[in-house]
PDB file of C-alpha atoms in Angstrom:
ATOM      1  CA  MET U1388     -10.125  -9.895  21.535  1.00 52.00           C
ATOM      2  CA  ASN U1389     -11.992 -12.188  23.910  1.00 53.00           C
ATOM      3  CA  GLU U1390      -9.466 -13.819  26.274  1.00 59.00           C
ATOM      4  CA  SER U1391     -11.309 -17.164  26.115  1.00 64.00           C
ATOM      5  CA  THR U1392     -10.933 -17.488  22.357  1.00 87.00           C
ATOM      6  CA  THR U1393      -7.965 -18.095  20.043  1.00 92.00           C
ATOM      7  CA  PRO U1394      -6.931 -14.902  18.217  1.00 93.00           C
ATOM      8  CA  THR U1395      -8.034 -14.676  14.589  1.00 94.00           C
ATOM      9  CA  ALA U1396      -5.502 -14.353  11.771  1.00 94.00           C
ATOM     10  CA  ASP U1397      -6.380 -10.631  11.520  1.00 93.00           C
ATOM     11  CA  GLU U1398      -5.775 -10.142  15.266  1.00 96.00           C
ATOM     12  CA  ARG U1399      -2.482 -12.012  15.072  1.00 97.00           C
ATOM     13  CA  VAL U1400      -1.120  -9.924  12.187  1.00 98.00           C
ATOM     14  CA  ALA U1401      -2.218  -6.683  13.905  1.00 97.00           C
ATOM     15  CA  THR U1402      -0.381  -7.779  17.035  1.00 97.00           C
ATOM     16  CA  THR U1403       2.750  -8.556  15.007  1.00 98.00           C
ATOM     17  CA  ILE U1404       2.640  -5.115  13.332  1.00 98.00           C
ATOM     18  CA  ASP U1405       2.193  -3.412  16.688  1.00 97.00           C
ATOM     19  CA  LYS U1406       5.111  -5.327  18.243  1.00 97.00           C
ATOM     20  CA  VAL U1407       7.556  -4.931  15.291  1.00 97.00           C
ATOM     21  CA  CYS U1408       6.751  -1.341  14.186  1.00 97.00           C
ATOM     22  CA  ALA U1409       9.064   1.256  15.660  1.00 97.00           C
ATOM     23  CA  VAL U1410       7.348   4.310  17.164  1.00 96.00           C
ATOM     24  CA  ILE U1411       9.328   7.565  17.026  1.00 97.00           C
ATOM     25  CA  PRO U1412       7.885  10.553  18.851  1.00 96.00           C
ATOM     26  CA  ASP U1413       8.397  14.069  17.480  1.00 96.00           C
ATOM     27  CA  TYR U1414       9.562  12.949  14.030  1.00 94.00           C
ATOM     28  CA  PRO U1415       9.782  14.548  11.537  1.00 90.00           C
ATOM     29  CA  GLU U1416       8.612  17.481  13.664  1.00 91.00           C
ATOM     30  CA  PRO U1417       7.390  18.058  17.239  1.00 94.00           C
ATOM     31  CA  GLY U1418       3.966  16.635  17.964  1.00 91.00           C
ATOM     32  CA  ILE U1419       4.143  13.928  15.221  1.00 89.00           C
ATOM     33  CA  ILE U1420       4.286  10.256  16.178  1.00 91.00           C
ATOM     34  CA  PHE U1421       6.046   8.487  13.306  1.00 92.00           C
ATOM     35  CA  ARG U1422       5.389   4.791  12.855  1.00 94.00           C
ATOM     36  CA  ASP U1423       8.338   3.197  11.090  1.00 96.00           C
ATOM     37  CA  LEU U1424       7.715  -0.084   9.265  1.00 97.00           C
ATOM     38  CA  THR U1425      11.292  -0.727   8.252  1.00 96.00           C
ATOM     39  CA  PRO U1426      11.786  -3.119  11.213  1.00 98.00           C
ATOM     40  CA  LEU U1427       8.857  -5.139   9.842  1.00 97.00           C
ATOM     41  CA  PHE U1428      10.492  -5.360   6.409  1.00 97.00           C
ATOM     42  CA  ALA U1429      13.755  -6.501   8.031  1.00 97.00           C
ATOM     43  CA  ASP U1430      11.966  -9.334   9.972  1.00 98.00           C
ATOM     44  CA  GLY U1431      11.419 -12.244   7.598  1.00 98.00           C
ATOM     45  CA  ALA U1432       8.663 -13.915   9.595  1.00 98.00           C
ATOM     46  CA  ALA U1433       6.774 -10.634  10.149  1.00 98.00           C
ATOM     47  CA  LEU U1434       7.109  -9.683   6.453  1.00 98.00           C
ATOM     48  CA  ARG U1435       5.757 -13.083   5.410  1.00 98.00           C
ATOM     49  CA  GLU U1436       2.863 -12.788   7.849  1.00 98.00           C
ATOM     50  CA  VAL U1437       1.962  -9.307   6.544  1.00 98.00           C
ATOM     51  CA  VAL U1438       2.253 -10.220   2.853  1.00 98.00           C
ATOM     52  CA  ASP U1439       0.177 -13.380   3.383  1.00 98.00           C
ATOM     53  CA  ALA U1440      -2.472 -11.335   5.165  1.00 98.00           C
ATOM     54  CA  LEU U1441      -2.623  -8.760   2.358  1.00 98.00           C
ATOM     55  CA  LEU U1442      -2.999 -11.495  -0.253  1.00 98.00           C
ATOM     56  CA  ARG U1443      -5.568 -13.485   1.761  1.00 97.00           C
ATOM     57  CA  ARG U1444      -8.027 -10.612   1.564  1.00 96.00           C
ATOM     58  CA  PHE U1445      -7.888 -10.456  -2.244  1.00 98.00           C
ATOM     59  CA  GLU U1446      -7.158 -14.083  -3.150  1.00 97.00           C
ATOM     60  CA  GLY U1447      -8.214 -14.944  -6.699  1.00 97.00           C
ATOM     61  CA  GLN U1448      -9.258 -11.329  -7.413  1.00 98.00           C
ATOM     62  CA  PHE U1449      -6.115  -9.904  -9.120  1.00 98.00           C
ATOM     63  CA  ASP U1450      -3.755 -10.555 -12.048  1.00 98.00           C
ATOM     64  CA  VAL U1451      -0.988  -8.169 -11.112  1.00 98.00           C
ATOM     65  CA  VAL U1452       0.192  -6.232  -8.074  1.00 98.00           C
ATOM     66  CA  ALA U1453       0.944  -2.506  -8.221  1.00 98.00           C
ATOM     67  CA  GLY U1454       3.407  -1.100  -5.688  1.00 98.00           C
ATOM     68  CA  VAL U1455       3.570   2.605  -4.907  1.00 98.00           C
ATOM     69  CA  GLU U1456       7.043   4.081  -4.628  1.00 96.00           C
ATOM     70  CA  ALA U1457       8.975   3.396  -2.524  1.00 93.00           C
ATOM     71  CA  ARG U1458       7.913   1.108   0.360  1.00 95.00           C
ATOM     72  CA  GLY U1459       4.982  -0.188  -1.691  1.00 97.00           C
ATOM     73  CA  PHE U1460       7.603  -1.722  -4.036  1.00 97.00           C
ATOM     74  CA  LEU U1461       8.747  -3.973  -1.200  1.00 97.00           C
ATOM     75  CA  LEU U1462       5.268  -5.225  -0.446  1.00 98.00           C
ATOM     76  CA  ALA U1463       4.210  -5.581  -4.093  1.00 98.00           C
ATOM     77  CA  SER U1464       7.315  -7.503  -5.065  1.00 98.00           C
ATOM     78  CA  ALA U1465       6.922  -9.939  -2.219  1.00 98.00           C
ATOM     79  CA  ALA U1466       3.186 -10.279  -2.828  1.00 98.00           C
ATOM     80  CA  ALA U1467       3.562 -10.767  -6.611  1.00 98.00           C
ATOM     81  CA  TYR U1468       6.212 -13.420  -6.028  1.00 98.00           C
ATOM     82  CA  ALA U1469       4.044 -15.259  -3.501  1.00 98.00           C
ATOM     83  CA  ALA U1470       1.000 -15.058  -5.780  1.00 98.00           C
ATOM     84  CA  GLY U1471       2.913 -15.930  -9.022  1.00 98.00           C
ATOM     85  CA  VAL U1472       1.912 -12.698 -10.776  1.00 98.00           C
ATOM     86  CA  GLY U1473       3.745  -9.612 -12.136  1.00 98.00           C
ATOM     87  CA  VAL U1474       4.430  -6.216 -10.591  1.00 98.00           C
ATOM     88  CA  LEU U1475       3.393  -2.807 -11.842  1.00 98.00           C
ATOM     89  CA  PRO U1476       5.696  -0.095 -10.370  1.00 98.00           C
ATOM     90  CA  VAL U1477       3.973   3.184  -9.639  1.00 98.00           C
ATOM     91  CA  ARG U1478       6.881   5.613  -9.822  1.00 98.00           C
ATOM     92  CA  LYS U1479       7.569   9.252  -8.973  1.00 97.00           C
ATOM     93  CA  GLU U1480       7.630  11.529 -11.995  1.00 97.00           C
ATOM     94  CA  GLY U1481      10.567  11.258 -14.381  1.00 97.00           C
ATOM     95  CA  LYS U1482      11.768   7.818 -13.272  1.00 97.00           C
ATOM     96  CA  LEU U1483      10.290   5.705 -16.112  1.00 97.00           C
ATOM     97  CA  PRO U1484      12.024   5.694 -19.518  1.00 96.00           C
ATOM     98  CA  ARG U1485       9.105   4.976 -21.874  1.00 97.00           C
ATOM     99  CA  GLU U1486       5.711   6.609 -22.529  1.00 97.00           C
ATOM    100  CA  THR U1487       3.684   6.976 -19.336  1.00 97.00           C
ATOM    101  CA  TYR U1488       0.386   7.921 -17.858  1.00 97.00           C
ATOM    102  CA  ALA U1489       0.844  10.612 -15.184  1.00 97.00           C
ATOM    103  CA  GLU U1490      -1.337  11.725 -12.296  1.00 97.00           C
ATOM    104  CA  SER U1491      -0.643  14.744 -10.108  1.00 96.00           C
ATOM    105  CA  TYR U1492      -2.022  15.109  -6.573  1.00 94.00           C
ATOM    106  CA  GLN U1493      -1.969  17.611  -3.738  1.00 89.00           C
ATOM    107  CA  LEU U1494       0.496  17.496  -0.880  1.00 81.00           C
ATOM    108  CA  GLU U1495       0.494  19.760   2.181  1.00 73.00           C
ATOM    109  CA  TYR U1496       3.202  21.834   0.641  1.00 78.00           C
ATOM    110  CA  GLY U1497       2.518  21.583  -3.146  1.00 85.00           C
ATOM    111  CA  THR U1498       1.937  18.804  -5.667  1.00 93.00           C
ATOM    112  CA  ALA U1499       3.552  15.573  -6.668  1.00 95.00           C
ATOM    113  CA  THR U1500       3.119  13.363  -9.717  1.00 97.00           C
ATOM    114  CA  LEU U1501       3.111   9.560 -10.087  1.00 98.00           C
ATOM    115  CA  GLU U1502       3.567   7.653 -13.318  1.00 98.00           C
ATOM    116  CA  ILE U1503       3.148   4.168 -14.803  1.00 98.00           C
ATOM    117  CA  HIS U1504       4.235   2.847 -18.228  1.00 97.00           C
ATOM    118  CA  ARG U1505       1.450   2.808 -20.766  1.00 96.00           C
ATOM    119  CA  ASP U1506       2.208  -0.676 -22.137  1.00 94.00           C
ATOM    120  CA  ASP U1507       3.410  -2.954 -19.324  1.00 94.00           C
ATOM    121  CA  ILE U1508       0.056  -4.497 -18.412  1.00 97.00           C
ATOM    122  CA  PRO U1509      -2.717  -5.585 -20.841  1.00 96.00           C
ATOM    123  CA  ALA U1510      -5.970  -3.591 -20.700  1.00 96.00           C
ATOM    124  CA  GLY U1511      -8.608  -5.153 -18.459  1.00 97.00           C
ATOM    125  CA  ALA U1512      -6.155  -6.775 -16.040  1.00 98.00           C
ATOM    126  CA  ARG U1513      -7.196  -6.771 -12.382  1.00 98.00           C
ATOM    127  CA  VAL U1514      -4.732  -4.855 -10.221  1.00 98.00           C
ATOM    128  CA  LEU U1515      -4.183  -5.121  -6.485  1.00 98.00           C
ATOM    129  CA  VAL U1516      -2.635  -1.796  -5.338  1.00 98.00           C
ATOM    130  CA  LEU U1517      -0.352  -2.077  -2.305  1.00 98.00           C
ATOM    131  CA  ASP U1518       1.375   0.528  -0.117  1.00 98.00           C
ATOM    132  CA  ASP U1519       2.701   0.670   3.377  1.00 97.00           C
ATOM    133  CA  ILE U1520       0.536   3.388   4.965  1.00 96.00           C
ATOM    134  CA  LEU U1521      -2.781   5.071   4.160  1.00 96.00           C
ATOM    135  CA  ALA U1522      -2.682   8.592   5.544  1.00 93.00           C
ATOM    136  CA  THR U1523      -4.509  11.340   3.659  1.00 92.00           C
ATOM    137  CA  GLY U1524      -5.077   9.068   0.617  1.00 95.00           C
ATOM    138  CA  GLY U1525      -3.551  11.474  -1.927  1.00 95.00           C
ATOM    139  CA  THR U1526      -0.827   9.114  -3.105  1.00 96.00           C
ATOM    140  CA  LEU U1527      -3.025   6.036  -3.238  1.00 97.00           C
ATOM    141  CA  GLY U1528      -5.797   8.035  -4.876  1.00 97.00           C
ATOM    142  CA  ALA U1529      -3.442   9.091  -7.612  1.00 97.00           C
ATOM    143  CA  ALA U1530      -2.194   5.488  -8.053  1.00 98.00           C
ATOM    144  CA  VAL U1531      -5.804   4.291  -8.443  1.00 98.00           C
ATOM    145  CA  LYS U1532      -6.482   6.931 -11.071  1.00 97.00           C
ATOM    146  CA  LEU U1533      -3.390   5.898 -13.002  1.00 96.00           C
ATOM    147  CA  VAL U1534      -4.464   2.283 -12.950  1.00 97.00           C
ATOM    148  CA  GLU U1535      -7.934   3.133 -14.213  1.00 97.00           C
ATOM    149  CA  ARG U1536      -6.638   5.529 -16.855  1.00 96.00           C
ATOM    150  CA  ALA U1537      -4.522   2.672 -18.238  1.00 96.00           C
ATOM    151  CA  GLY U1538      -7.702   0.638 -18.771  1.00 97.00           C
ATOM    152  CA  LEU U1539      -7.007  -1.631 -15.849  1.00 98.00           C
ATOM    153  CA  HIS U1540      -9.436  -2.649 -13.084  1.00 98.00           C
ATOM    154  CA  VAL U1541      -8.594  -1.889  -9.446  1.00 98.00           C
ATOM    155  CA  ALA U1542      -9.305  -5.188  -7.675  1.00 98.00           C
ATOM    156  CA  GLY U1543      -8.541  -3.669  -4.291  1.00 98.00           C
ATOM    157  CA  ILE U1544      -6.208  -1.566  -2.207  1.00 98.00           C
ATOM    158  CA  GLY U1545      -4.174  -3.083   0.605  1.00 98.00           C
ATOM    159  CA  VAL U1546      -2.035  -1.284   3.199  1.00 98.00           C
ATOM    160  CA  VAL U1547      -0.207  -2.427   6.255  1.00 98.00           C
ATOM    161  CA  MET U1548      -1.245   0.524   8.390  1.00 98.00           C
ATOM    162  CA  GLU U1549      -3.993   3.118   8.251  1.00 97.00           C
ATOM    163  CA  LEU U1550      -3.799   6.393  10.113  1.00 95.00           C
ATOM    164  CA  GLU U1551      -7.479   6.655  10.882  1.00 91.00           C
ATOM    165  CA  GLY U1552      -7.647  10.305  11.933  1.00 90.00           C
ATOM    166  CA  LEU U1553      -6.543  11.505   8.524  1.00 91.00           C
ATOM    167  CA  ALA U1554      -9.592  10.188   6.642  1.00 91.00           C
ATOM    168  CA  GLY U1555      -7.597   8.779   3.714  1.00 94.00           C
ATOM    169  CA  ARG U1556     -10.429   6.444   2.677  1.00 96.00           C
ATOM    170  CA  THR U1557     -12.426   9.462   1.458  1.00 95.00           C
ATOM    171  CA  ASN U1558      -9.973   9.681  -1.462  1.00 92.00           C
ATOM    172  CA  LEU U1559     -10.562   6.045  -2.318  1.00 97.00           C
ATOM    173  CA  THR U1560     -14.373   5.940  -2.317  1.00 95.00           C
ATOM    174  CA  GLY U1561     -15.786   3.119  -4.460  1.00 96.00           C
ATOM    175  CA  HIS U1562     -12.834   0.833  -3.937  1.00 98.00           C
ATOM    176  CA  GLU U1563     -12.292  -1.939  -1.428  1.00 97.00           C
ATOM    177  CA  VAL U1564      -9.621  -0.893   1.028  1.00 98.00           C
ATOM    178  CA  SER U1565      -8.034  -3.349   3.427  1.00 98.00           C
ATOM    179  CA  ALA U1566      -5.782  -2.128   6.246  1.00 98.00           C
ATOM    180  CA  LEU U1567      -4.130  -4.720   8.409  1.00 98.00           C
ATOM    181  CA  TYR U1568      -3.555  -2.343  11.356  1.00 98.00           C
ATOM    182  CA  THR U1569      -5.287   0.957  12.203  1.00 97.00           C
ATOM    183  CA  VAL U1570      -4.030   3.609  14.556  1.00 94.00           C
TER     184      VAL U1570
END
């Protein structure tokens, strides 16, 4: 940022995330620097600023907001409320009671599966997919595949923070990805 200019909205939200996010060294194991966003969720003004920034980037481009379990639920609910649209929960396997679409993906130590209900959102709806952090892109990639399998259109993907060194965007090729803060 140039010191002689007023910070942009993007610069202001990145500064807020940087200030509010807790940094925990050596968690969950030595050598890892964990960035905890729960203080951001607990700060009403910061949460509003982040949700507004996520929505601003995709204004008028979506009909529903999908939130990836679990912290993505917080963002998606707030964003959907602010935008006056519904929420599509992207859940871990076995948590939804009706017929679902399922998508498995690779983890460092095995596989995991995400699911969405087959009949909650009408085909063709435009979906904004939100989550807290983009790391390797496995979870968000699975969420995107689920949305597309359901006959829905991915309007974009928004995250609060992107861990740049993990190249998560490679799992989201062909989709607009917006990260408010990159480390």
